[in-house]
PDB file of C-alpha atoms in Angstrom:
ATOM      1  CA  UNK A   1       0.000   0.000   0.000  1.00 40.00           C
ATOM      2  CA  UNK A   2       1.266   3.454  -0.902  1.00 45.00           C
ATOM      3  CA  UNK A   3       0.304   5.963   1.726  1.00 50.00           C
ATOM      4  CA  UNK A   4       1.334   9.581   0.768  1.00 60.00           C
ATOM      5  CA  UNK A   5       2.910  11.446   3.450  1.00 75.00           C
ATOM      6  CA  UNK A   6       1.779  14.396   5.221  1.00 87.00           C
ATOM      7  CA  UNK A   7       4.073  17.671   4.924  1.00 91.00           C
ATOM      8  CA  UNK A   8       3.226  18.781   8.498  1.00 92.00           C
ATOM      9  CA  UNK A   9       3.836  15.675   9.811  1.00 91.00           C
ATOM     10  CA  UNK A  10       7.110  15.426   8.056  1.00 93.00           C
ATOM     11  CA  UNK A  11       8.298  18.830   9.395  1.00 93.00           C
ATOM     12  CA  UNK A  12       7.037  18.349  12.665  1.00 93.00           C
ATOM     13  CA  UNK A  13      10.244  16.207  13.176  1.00 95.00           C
ATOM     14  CA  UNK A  14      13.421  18.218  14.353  1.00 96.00           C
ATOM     15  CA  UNK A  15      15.627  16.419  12.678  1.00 96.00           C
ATOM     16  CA  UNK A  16      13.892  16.889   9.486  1.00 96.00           C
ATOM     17  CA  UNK A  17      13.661  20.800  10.002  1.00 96.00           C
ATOM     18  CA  UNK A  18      17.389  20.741  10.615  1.00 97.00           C
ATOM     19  CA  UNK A  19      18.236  18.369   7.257  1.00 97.00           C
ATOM     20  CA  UNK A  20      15.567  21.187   5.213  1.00 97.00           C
ATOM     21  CA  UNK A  21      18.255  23.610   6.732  1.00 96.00           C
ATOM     22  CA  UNK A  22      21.280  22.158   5.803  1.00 96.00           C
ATOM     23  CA  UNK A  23      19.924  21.321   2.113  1.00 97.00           C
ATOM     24  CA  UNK A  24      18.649  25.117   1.666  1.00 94.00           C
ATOM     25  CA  UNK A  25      21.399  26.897   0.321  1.00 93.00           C
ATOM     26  CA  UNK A  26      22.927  24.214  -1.336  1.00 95.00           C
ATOM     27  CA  UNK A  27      22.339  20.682  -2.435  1.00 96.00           C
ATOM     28  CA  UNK A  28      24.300  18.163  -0.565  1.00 97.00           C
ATOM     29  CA  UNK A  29      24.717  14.159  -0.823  1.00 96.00           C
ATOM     30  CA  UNK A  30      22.772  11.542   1.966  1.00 96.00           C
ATOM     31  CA  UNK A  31      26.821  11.230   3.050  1.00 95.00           C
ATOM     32  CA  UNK A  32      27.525  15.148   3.603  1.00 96.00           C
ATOM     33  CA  UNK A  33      24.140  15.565   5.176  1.00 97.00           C
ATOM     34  CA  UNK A  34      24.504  12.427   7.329  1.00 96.00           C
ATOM     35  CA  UNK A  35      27.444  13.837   8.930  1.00 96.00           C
ATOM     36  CA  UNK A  36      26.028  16.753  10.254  1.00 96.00           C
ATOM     37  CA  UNK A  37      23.746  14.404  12.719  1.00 95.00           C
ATOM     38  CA  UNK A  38      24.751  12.202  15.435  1.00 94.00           C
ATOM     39  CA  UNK A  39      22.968   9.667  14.255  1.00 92.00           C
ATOM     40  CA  UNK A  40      23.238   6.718  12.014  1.00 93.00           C
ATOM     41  CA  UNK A  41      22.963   6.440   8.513  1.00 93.00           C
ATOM     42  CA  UNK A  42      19.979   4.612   7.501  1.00 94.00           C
ATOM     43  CA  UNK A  43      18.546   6.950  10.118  1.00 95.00           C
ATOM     44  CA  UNK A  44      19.277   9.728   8.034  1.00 96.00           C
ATOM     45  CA  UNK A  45      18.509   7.914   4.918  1.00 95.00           C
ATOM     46  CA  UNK A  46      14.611   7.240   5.966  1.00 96.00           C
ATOM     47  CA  UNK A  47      14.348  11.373   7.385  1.00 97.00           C
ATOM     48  CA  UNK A  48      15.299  11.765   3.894  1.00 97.00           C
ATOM     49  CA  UNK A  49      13.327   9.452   2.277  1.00 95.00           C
ATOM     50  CA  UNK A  50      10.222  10.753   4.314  1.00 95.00           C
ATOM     51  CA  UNK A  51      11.042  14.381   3.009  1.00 96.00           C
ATOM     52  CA  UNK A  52      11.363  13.319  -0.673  1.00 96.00           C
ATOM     53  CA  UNK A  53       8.378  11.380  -0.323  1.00 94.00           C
ATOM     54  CA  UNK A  54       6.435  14.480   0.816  1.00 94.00           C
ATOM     55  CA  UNK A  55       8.419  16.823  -2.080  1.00 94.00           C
ATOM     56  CA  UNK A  56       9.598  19.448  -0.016  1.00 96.00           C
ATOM     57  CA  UNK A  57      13.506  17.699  -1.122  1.00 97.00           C
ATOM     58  CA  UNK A  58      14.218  17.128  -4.775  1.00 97.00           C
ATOM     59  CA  UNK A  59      17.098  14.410  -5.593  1.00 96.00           C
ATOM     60  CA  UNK A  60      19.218  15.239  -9.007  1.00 95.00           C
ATOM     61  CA  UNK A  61      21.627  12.485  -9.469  1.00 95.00           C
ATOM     62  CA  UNK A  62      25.026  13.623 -10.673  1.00 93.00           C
ATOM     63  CA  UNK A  63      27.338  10.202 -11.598  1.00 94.00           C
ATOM     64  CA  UNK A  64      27.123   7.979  -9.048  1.00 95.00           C
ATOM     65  CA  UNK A  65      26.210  10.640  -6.214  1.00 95.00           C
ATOM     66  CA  UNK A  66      22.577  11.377  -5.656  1.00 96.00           C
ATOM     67  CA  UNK A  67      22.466  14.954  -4.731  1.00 97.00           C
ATOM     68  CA  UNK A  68      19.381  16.465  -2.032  1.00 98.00           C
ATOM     69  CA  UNK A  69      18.134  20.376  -2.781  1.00 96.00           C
ATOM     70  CA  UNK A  70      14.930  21.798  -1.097  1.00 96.00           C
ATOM     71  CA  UNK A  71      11.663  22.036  -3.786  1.00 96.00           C
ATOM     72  CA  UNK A  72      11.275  25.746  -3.337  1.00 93.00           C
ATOM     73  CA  UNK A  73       8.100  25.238  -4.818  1.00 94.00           C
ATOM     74  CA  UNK A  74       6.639  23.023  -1.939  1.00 93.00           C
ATOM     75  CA  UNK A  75       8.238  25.060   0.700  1.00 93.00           C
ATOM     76  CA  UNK A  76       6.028  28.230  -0.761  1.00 94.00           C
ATOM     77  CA  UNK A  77       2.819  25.413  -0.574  1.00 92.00           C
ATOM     78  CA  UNK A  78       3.420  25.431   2.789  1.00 92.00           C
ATOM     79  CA  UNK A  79       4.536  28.687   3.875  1.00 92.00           C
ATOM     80  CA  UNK A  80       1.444  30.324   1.904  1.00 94.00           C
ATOM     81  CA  UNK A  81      -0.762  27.763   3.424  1.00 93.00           C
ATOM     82  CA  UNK A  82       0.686  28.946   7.185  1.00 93.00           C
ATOM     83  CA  UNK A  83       1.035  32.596   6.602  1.00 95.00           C
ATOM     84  CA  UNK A  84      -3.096  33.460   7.396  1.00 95.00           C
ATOM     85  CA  UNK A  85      -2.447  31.628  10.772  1.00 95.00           C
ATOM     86  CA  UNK A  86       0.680  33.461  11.558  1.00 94.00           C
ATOM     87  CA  UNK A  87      -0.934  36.879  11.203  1.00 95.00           C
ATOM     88  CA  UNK A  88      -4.092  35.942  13.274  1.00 96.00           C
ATOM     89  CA  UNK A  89      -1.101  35.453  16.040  1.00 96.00           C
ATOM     90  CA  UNK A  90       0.395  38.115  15.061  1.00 96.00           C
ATOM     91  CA  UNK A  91      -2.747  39.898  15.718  1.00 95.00           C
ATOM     92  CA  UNK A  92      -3.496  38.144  19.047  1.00 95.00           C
ATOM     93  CA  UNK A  93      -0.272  39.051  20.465  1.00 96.00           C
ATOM     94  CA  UNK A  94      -0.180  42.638  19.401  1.00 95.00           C
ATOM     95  CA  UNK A  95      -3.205  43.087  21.348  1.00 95.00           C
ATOM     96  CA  UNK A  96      -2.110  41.254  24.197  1.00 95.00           C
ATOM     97  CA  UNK A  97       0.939  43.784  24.334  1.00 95.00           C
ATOM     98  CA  UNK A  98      -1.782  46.633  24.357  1.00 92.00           C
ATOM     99  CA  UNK A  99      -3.525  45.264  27.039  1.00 93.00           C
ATOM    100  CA  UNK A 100      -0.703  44.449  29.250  1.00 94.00           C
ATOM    101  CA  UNK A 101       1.162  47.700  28.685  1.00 91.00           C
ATOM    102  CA  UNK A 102      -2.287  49.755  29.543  1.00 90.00           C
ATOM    103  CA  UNK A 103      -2.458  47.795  32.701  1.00 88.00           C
ATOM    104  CA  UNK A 104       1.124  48.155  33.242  1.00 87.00           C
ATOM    105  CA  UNK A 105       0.694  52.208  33.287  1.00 84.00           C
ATOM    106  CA  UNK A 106      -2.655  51.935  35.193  1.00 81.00           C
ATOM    107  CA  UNK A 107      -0.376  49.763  38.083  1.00 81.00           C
ATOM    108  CA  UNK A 108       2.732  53.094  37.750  1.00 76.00           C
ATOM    109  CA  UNK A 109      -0.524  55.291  38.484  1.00 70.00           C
TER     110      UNK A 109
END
């Protein structure tokens, strides 16, 4: 059975986050990436795996090297699709600060 993975779930993992990191300014092979993590390799392999899966990595091959780089593309998907959510708590926050800074001057009274 071929389940597709879920982005959010994928990113939710800090490992993960930190590989989407390392691959964003430039591409890098499972090797490079794996030694960056204290962790073994297969490990690595299946965050990366998991990431491809859910196309927020793209893998170019180049000879015998297989070569990670973050799908900008995807990355937009899901920054677009958390943007509204971020300004609501953006929003939230802001007037929180208002409140707490009136009550704040009402307590210097």
């Amino acid at each position: 059975m071929n389940l597709r993975r879920d982005v959010f779930q994928a990113i939710a993992d800090p490992t993960r986050r930190a590989i989407l990191t390392l691959v964003a300014t430039q591409a890098m092979t499972a090797g490079v990436i794996a030694s960056n993590f204290d962790t073994a390799r297969p490990t690595v392999s299946k965050h990366l795996q998991i990431l491809t899966e859910c196309e927020l990595l793209k893998q170019e091959q180049s000879g015998r090297e297989i070569y990670y780089h973050i799908n900008a593309k995807k990355m937009k998907e899901v920054a677009d699709f958390i943007e509204p959510f971020r300004q609501m708590w953006d929003e939230r926050f802001n007037k929180l600060e208002a409140i707490m800074k009136q009550y704040q001057s009402k307590q210097t009274e």
